[in-house]
mmCIF file of C-alpha atoms and ligand atoms in Angstrom:
data_model
loop_
_atom_site.group_PDB
_atom_site.id
_atom_site.type_symbol
_atom_site.label_atom_id
_atom_site.label_comp_id
_atom_site.label_asym_id
_atom_site.label_seq_id
_atom_site.Cartn_x
_atom_site.Cartn_y
_atom_site.Cartn_z
ATOM 1 C CA MET S 1 -13.948 -63.727 81.974
ATOM 2 C CA GLU S 2 -17.369 -65.565 82.096
ATOM 3 C CA ARG S 3 -18.857 -66.307 85.502
ATOM 4 C CA PRO S 4 -20.422 -69.521 86.464
ATOM 5 C CA GLY S 5 -24.294 -69.574 87.312
ATOM 6 C CA PRO S 6 -27.601 -70.232 85.612
ATOM 7 C CA PRO S 7 -27.784 -68.791 81.979
ATOM 8 C CA GLU S 8 -30.284 -66.148 83.012
ATOM 9 C CA LEU S 9 -27.870 -64.675 85.384
ATOM 10 C CA ARG S 10 -24.839 -64.863 83.402
ATOM 11 C CA ALA S 11 -23.444 -61.416 82.692
ATOM 12 C CA PRO S 12 -23.767 -60.481 78.864
ATOM 13 C CA ARG S 13 -20.594 -60.192 77.024
ATOM 14 C CA THR S 14 -20.710 -56.487 76.946
ATOM 15 C CA VAL S 15 -20.681 -56.033 80.750
ATOM 16 C CA VAL S 16 -17.235 -55.450 82.165
ATOM 17 C CA ILE S 17 -16.594 -57.145 85.551
ATOM 18 C CA SER S 18 -14.752 -54.694 87.696
ATOM 19 C CA ASP S 19 -11.289 -55.137 88.826
ATOM 20 C CA MET S 20 -12.416 -55.863 92.394
ATOM 21 C CA GLU S 21 -14.680 -58.648 91.448
ATOM 22 C CA ASP S 22 -12.212 -60.297 89.198
ATOM 23 C CA PRO S 23 -10.618 -63.237 91.217
ATOM 24 C CA ARG S 24 -7.230 -62.816 89.400
ATOM 25 C CA TYR S 25 -6.849 -59.056 91.093
ATOM 26 C CA PRO S 26 -8.454 -59.081 94.438
ATOM 27 C CA ILE S 27 -6.813 -55.715 95.285
ATOM 28 C CA GLY S 28 -7.095 -54.475 91.654
ATOM 29 C CA PRO S 29 -4.382 -54.433 88.959
ATOM 30 C CA PHE S 30 -1.071 -52.520 89.715
ATOM 31 C CA ARG S 31 -1.410 -48.754 88.838
ATOM 32 C CA PHE S 32 1.492 -46.513 88.994
ATOM 33 C CA ASP S 33 0.958 -42.563 88.787
ATOM 34 C CA GLY S 34 4.601 -41.607 88.737
ATOM 35 C CA LYS S 35 4.726 -39.879 91.917
ATOM 36 C CA ALA S 36 7.001 -40.825 94.691
ATOM 37 C CA ASP S 37 8.538 -38.676 97.737
ATOM 38 C CA ALA S 38 9.881 -39.827 100.968
ATOM 39 C CA GLY S 39 6.553 -40.893 102.474
ATOM 40 C CA ARG S 40 5.312 -43.068 99.728
ATOM 41 C CA ARG S 41 8.925 -44.843 99.393
ATOM 42 C CA SER S 42 8.676 -45.505 103.060
ATOM 43 C CA ARG S 43 5.116 -46.884 103.059
ATOM 44 C CA TRP S 44 6.120 -49.245 100.224
ATOM 45 C CA ILE S 45 9.210 -50.407 101.969
ATOM 46 C CA ASP S 46 7.071 -51.014 105.294
ATOM 47 C CA GLU S 47 4.696 -52.975 102.927
ATOM 48 C CA ILE S 48 7.472 -55.111 101.385
ATOM 49 C CA ALA S 49 8.908 -55.534 104.945
ATOM 50 C CA ALA S 50 5.293 -56.897 106.219
ATOM 51 C CA ALA S 51 5.027 -59.311 103.308
ATOM 52 C CA PRO S 52 6.466 -62.175 104.753
ATOM 53 C CA ALA S 53 4.568 -62.292 107.837
ATOM 54 C CA GLN S 54 1.229 -61.616 105.980
ATOM 55 C CA LEU S 55 2.027 -64.578 103.726
ATOM 56 C CA ARG S 56 2.608 -66.686 106.730
ATOM 57 C CA SER S 57 -0.668 -65.314 108.346
ATOM 58 C CA ALA S 58 -2.642 -66.054 105.146
ATOM 59 C CA ILE S 59 -1.669 -69.969 105.124
ATOM 60 C CA GLU S 60 -1.738 -70.455 108.872
ATOM 61 C CA GLY S 61 -3.750 -73.799 109.703
ATOM 62 C CA LEU S 62 -4.230 -74.694 106.125
ATOM 63 C CA THR S 63 -4.313 -78.547 105.372
ATOM 64 C CA PRO S 64 -2.088 -79.869 102.530
ATOM 65 C CA GLN S 65 -5.263 -80.498 100.616
ATOM 66 C CA GLN S 66 -6.306 -76.765 101.037
ATOM 67 C CA LEU S 67 -2.752 -75.959 99.993
ATOM 68 C CA ASP S 68 -2.953 -77.716 96.933
ATOM 69 C CA THR S 69 -6.494 -75.950 95.958
ATOM 70 C CA PRO S 70 -6.522 -73.569 93.155
ATOM 71 C CA TYR S 71 -7.340 -70.155 94.280
ATOM 72 C CA ARG S 72 -9.354 -69.741 91.121
ATOM 73 C CA ASP S 73 -10.578 -71.684 88.180
ATOM 74 C CA GLN S 74 -7.647 -72.474 86.001
ATOM 75 C CA GLY S 75 -5.330 -70.732 88.657
ATOM 76 C CA TRP S 76 -2.265 -71.794 90.708
ATOM 77 C CA THR S 77 -2.679 -73.747 93.869
ATOM 78 C CA VAL S 78 -2.024 -71.804 97.041
ATOM 79 C CA ARG S 79 1.270 -73.751 97.109
ATOM 80 C CA GLN S 80 2.116 -72.565 93.708
ATOM 81 C CA VAL S 81 1.417 -68.967 94.820
ATOM 82 C CA VAL S 82 3.427 -69.127 98.153
ATOM 83 C CA HIS S 83 6.428 -70.542 95.832
ATOM 84 C CA HIS S 84 5.827 -68.007 93.268
ATOM 85 C CA VAL S 85 6.256 -65.004 95.627
ATOM 86 C CA PRO S 86 10.012 -65.519 96.450
ATOM 87 C CA ASP S 87 10.557 -66.703 92.758
ATOM 88 C CA SER S 88 9.354 -63.232 91.663
ATOM 89 C CA HIS S 89 10.906 -61.335 94.403
ATOM 90 C CA LEU S 90 14.234 -62.805 94.036
ATOM 91 C CA ASN S 91 14.282 -61.436 90.462
ATOM 92 C CA ALA S 92 13.197 -58.152 91.686
ATOM 93 C CA TYR S 93 15.913 -58.151 94.144
ATOM 94 C CA THR S 94 18.368 -58.740 91.320
ATOM 95 C CA ARG S 95 16.928 -56.392 89.180
ATOM 96 C CA ILE S 96 17.168 -53.700 91.601
ATOM 97 C CA LYS S 97 20.999 -54.495 92.506
ATOM 98 C CA LEU S 98 21.616 -54.338 88.628
ATOM 99 C CA ALA S 99 20.067 -50.832 88.238
ATOM 100 C CA LEU S 100 21.995 -49.728 91.140
ATOM 101 C CA THR S 101 25.371 -51.128 89.952
ATOM 102 C CA GLU S 102 25.333 -50.684 86.238
ATOM 103 C CA ASP S 103 24.041 -47.941 83.677
ATOM 104 C CA GLU S 104 20.771 -48.646 82.917
ATOM 105 C CA PRO S 105 21.015 -52.430 82.379
ATOM 106 C CA THR S 106 18.677 -54.816 80.248
ATOM 107 C CA ILE S 107 17.273 -57.177 82.627
ATOM 108 C CA LYS S 108 16.344 -60.834 81.881
ATOM 109 C CA PRO S 109 12.726 -61.582 82.053
ATOM 110 C CA TYR S 110 11.733 -65.144 83.451
ATOM 111 C CA GLU S 111 8.646 -67.243 82.345
ATOM 112 C CA GLU S 112 6.850 -67.135 85.708
ATOM 113 C CA ALA S 113 4.392 -69.653 84.513
ATOM 114 C CA ARG S 114 6.826 -72.171 83.669
ATOM 115 C CA TRP S 115 8.641 -71.646 87.070
ATOM 116 C CA ALA S 116 5.433 -72.120 88.814
ATOM 117 C CA GLU S 117 5.062 -75.977 86.991
ATOM 118 C CA LEU S 118 8.573 -77.029 87.983
ATOM 119 C CA PRO S 119 8.427 -79.512 90.634
ATOM 120 C CA ASP S 120 9.628 -77.596 93.507
ATOM 121 C CA ALA S 121 6.715 -75.157 93.019
ATOM 122 C CA ARG S 122 4.225 -77.693 92.438
ATOM 123 C CA THR S 123 4.982 -79.896 95.044
ATOM 124 C CA GLY S 124 7.681 -78.427 97.508
ATOM 125 C CA PRO S 125 7.050 -77.510 101.372
ATOM 126 C CA ILE S 126 5.952 -74.115 101.514
ATOM 127 C CA GLU S 127 8.030 -73.615 104.554
ATOM 128 C CA ILE S 128 11.187 -73.366 102.612
ATOM 129 C CA SER S 129 9.770 -70.563 100.309
ATOM 130 C CA LEU S 130 8.383 -68.758 103.566
ATOM 131 C CA ALA S 131 11.898 -68.987 105.065
ATOM 132 C CA LEU S 132 13.578 -67.834 101.936
ATOM 133 C CA LEU S 133 11.088 -64.891 101.668
ATOM 134 C CA ASP S 134 11.825 -64.054 105.282
ATOM 135 C CA ALA S 135 15.617 -63.919 104.752
ATOM 136 C CA LEU S 136 15.266 -62.122 101.239
ATOM 137 C CA HIS S 137 12.876 -59.328 102.387
ATOM 138 C CA ARG S 138 15.096 -58.531 105.444
ATOM 139 C CA ARG S 139 18.062 -58.163 103.173
ATOM 140 C CA TRP S 140 15.979 -56.752 100.601
ATOM 141 C CA VAL S 141 14.559 -53.967 103.048
ATOM 142 C CA LEU S 142 17.986 -53.149 104.909
ATOM 143 C CA LEU S 143 19.195 -52.002 101.167
ATOM 144 C CA LEU S 144 15.867 -50.043 100.444
ATOM 145 C CA ARG S 145 15.951 -48.237 103.565
ATOM 146 C CA GLU S 146 19.277 -46.866 102.825
ATOM 147 C CA LEU S 147 18.745 -45.666 99.253
ATOM 148 C CA THR S 148 18.637 -42.048 98.319
ATOM 149 C CA PRO S 149 16.058 -40.286 95.919
ATOM 150 C CA ALA S 150 18.851 -40.239 93.199
ATOM 151 C CA ASP S 151 19.084 -43.987 93.736
ATOM 152 C CA PHE S 152 15.204 -44.596 93.292
ATOM 153 C CA GLY S 153 15.759 -42.481 90.014
ATOM 154 C CA ARG S 154 18.089 -45.129 88.437
ATOM 155 C CA GLN S 155 16.342 -47.409 85.808
ATOM 156 C CA PHE S 156 16.586 -50.696 84.160
ATOM 157 C CA ARG S 157 15.235 -51.574 80.854
ATOM 158 C CA HIS S 158 12.729 -54.379 80.513
ATOM 159 C CA PRO S 159 13.360 -55.977 76.922
ATOM 160 C CA GLU S 160 9.670 -57.078 76.604
ATOM 161 C CA HIS S 161 7.911 -53.959 77.596
ATOM 162 C CA GLY S 162 10.342 -51.878 75.411
ATOM 163 C CA ARG S 163 10.747 -49.014 78.073
ATOM 164 C CA THR S 164 12.708 -48.282 81.265
ATOM 165 C CA MET S 165 11.487 -48.656 84.754
ATOM 166 C CA SER S 166 12.711 -46.514 87.670
ATOM 167 C CA LEU S 167 13.281 -47.872 90.945
ATOM 168 C CA ASP S 168 10.305 -46.093 92.164
ATOM 169 C CA GLU S 169 8.116 -47.768 90.020
ATOM 170 C CA VAL S 170 9.798 -51.090 90.922
ATOM 171 C CA LEU S 171 9.385 -50.384 94.515
ATOM 172 C CA ALA S 172 5.653 -49.775 94.236
ATOM 173 C CA LEU S 173 5.319 -52.855 91.844
ATOM 174 C CA TYR S 174 6.586 -55.392 94.310
ATOM 175 C CA ALA S 175 4.738 -53.478 97.362
ATOM 176 C CA TRP S 176 1.582 -53.997 95.458
ATOM 177 C CA HIS S 177 2.738 -57.736 94.218
ATOM 178 C CA GLY S 178 3.310 -59.084 97.865
ATOM 179 C CA ARG S 179 -0.351 -57.725 98.800
ATOM 180 C CA HIS S 180 -1.738 -58.978 95.507
ATOM 181 C CA HIS S 181 -0.872 -62.609 96.221
ATOM 182 C CA VAL S 182 -1.646 -62.694 99.956
ATOM 183 C CA ALA S 183 -5.216 -61.394 98.971
ATOM 184 C CA HIS S 184 -5.393 -64.498 96.421
ATOM 185 C CA ILE S 185 -4.976 -66.770 99.587
ATOM 186 C CA THR S 186 -7.280 -64.636 101.736
ATOM 187 C CA SER S 187 -9.894 -64.351 99.642
ATOM 188 C CA LEU S 188 -9.872 -67.998 98.762
ATOM 189 C CA ARG S 189 -10.135 -68.690 102.423
ATOM 190 C CA ARG S 190 -13.120 -66.341 102.456
ATOM 191 C CA ARG S 191 -14.964 -68.021 99.730
ATOM 192 C CA MET S 192 -14.601 -71.289 101.025
ATOM 193 C CA GLY S 193 -15.224 -70.619 104.345
ATOM 194 C CA TRP S 194 -11.656 -71.823 105.902
ATOM 195 C CA ASN S 195 -11.360 -69.062 108.212
HETATM 196 NI NI1 LIG H 201 2.766 -62.555 90.742
#
């Protein structure tokens, strides 16, 4: 994506902006190497368990006007980011339960960008989504901590990706996803000097 600034300082088209400089991916894009063991699963579950408190801490003290500031040019506002996290994790929670109780189910994708434009996500009080995320993650972690290695090998099929995903990959993805969106907010605060 093009960066603002005087023409002479603009990066030529051929220069690739690294993941870490891309405001869309403050902690880098999700990558999964396919490796999972008890230690890694336990760390991913710990990250999921910690996410609601980290999101609370990320928004602490922000004014309504700051909450309605996009975290990047053309991006969601902080408020939309906060509401997006439980929207996404409710879907993930459901997909995991489907994979645990059905044989390689095909899951239902959702249009996350359109969900973020619905009135509750654009203007709703963030406390509702923070409370929703608290309860959801407590329930989710209660389940995840009891799963066996065989359970983590269970899969669902994503109709748009055209492949199956194991619960190991899903776990790693959502551990990343919480940190990813918290970092949108903390990096905005840093850039704006809101700390
Ligand atoms: Ni997301």
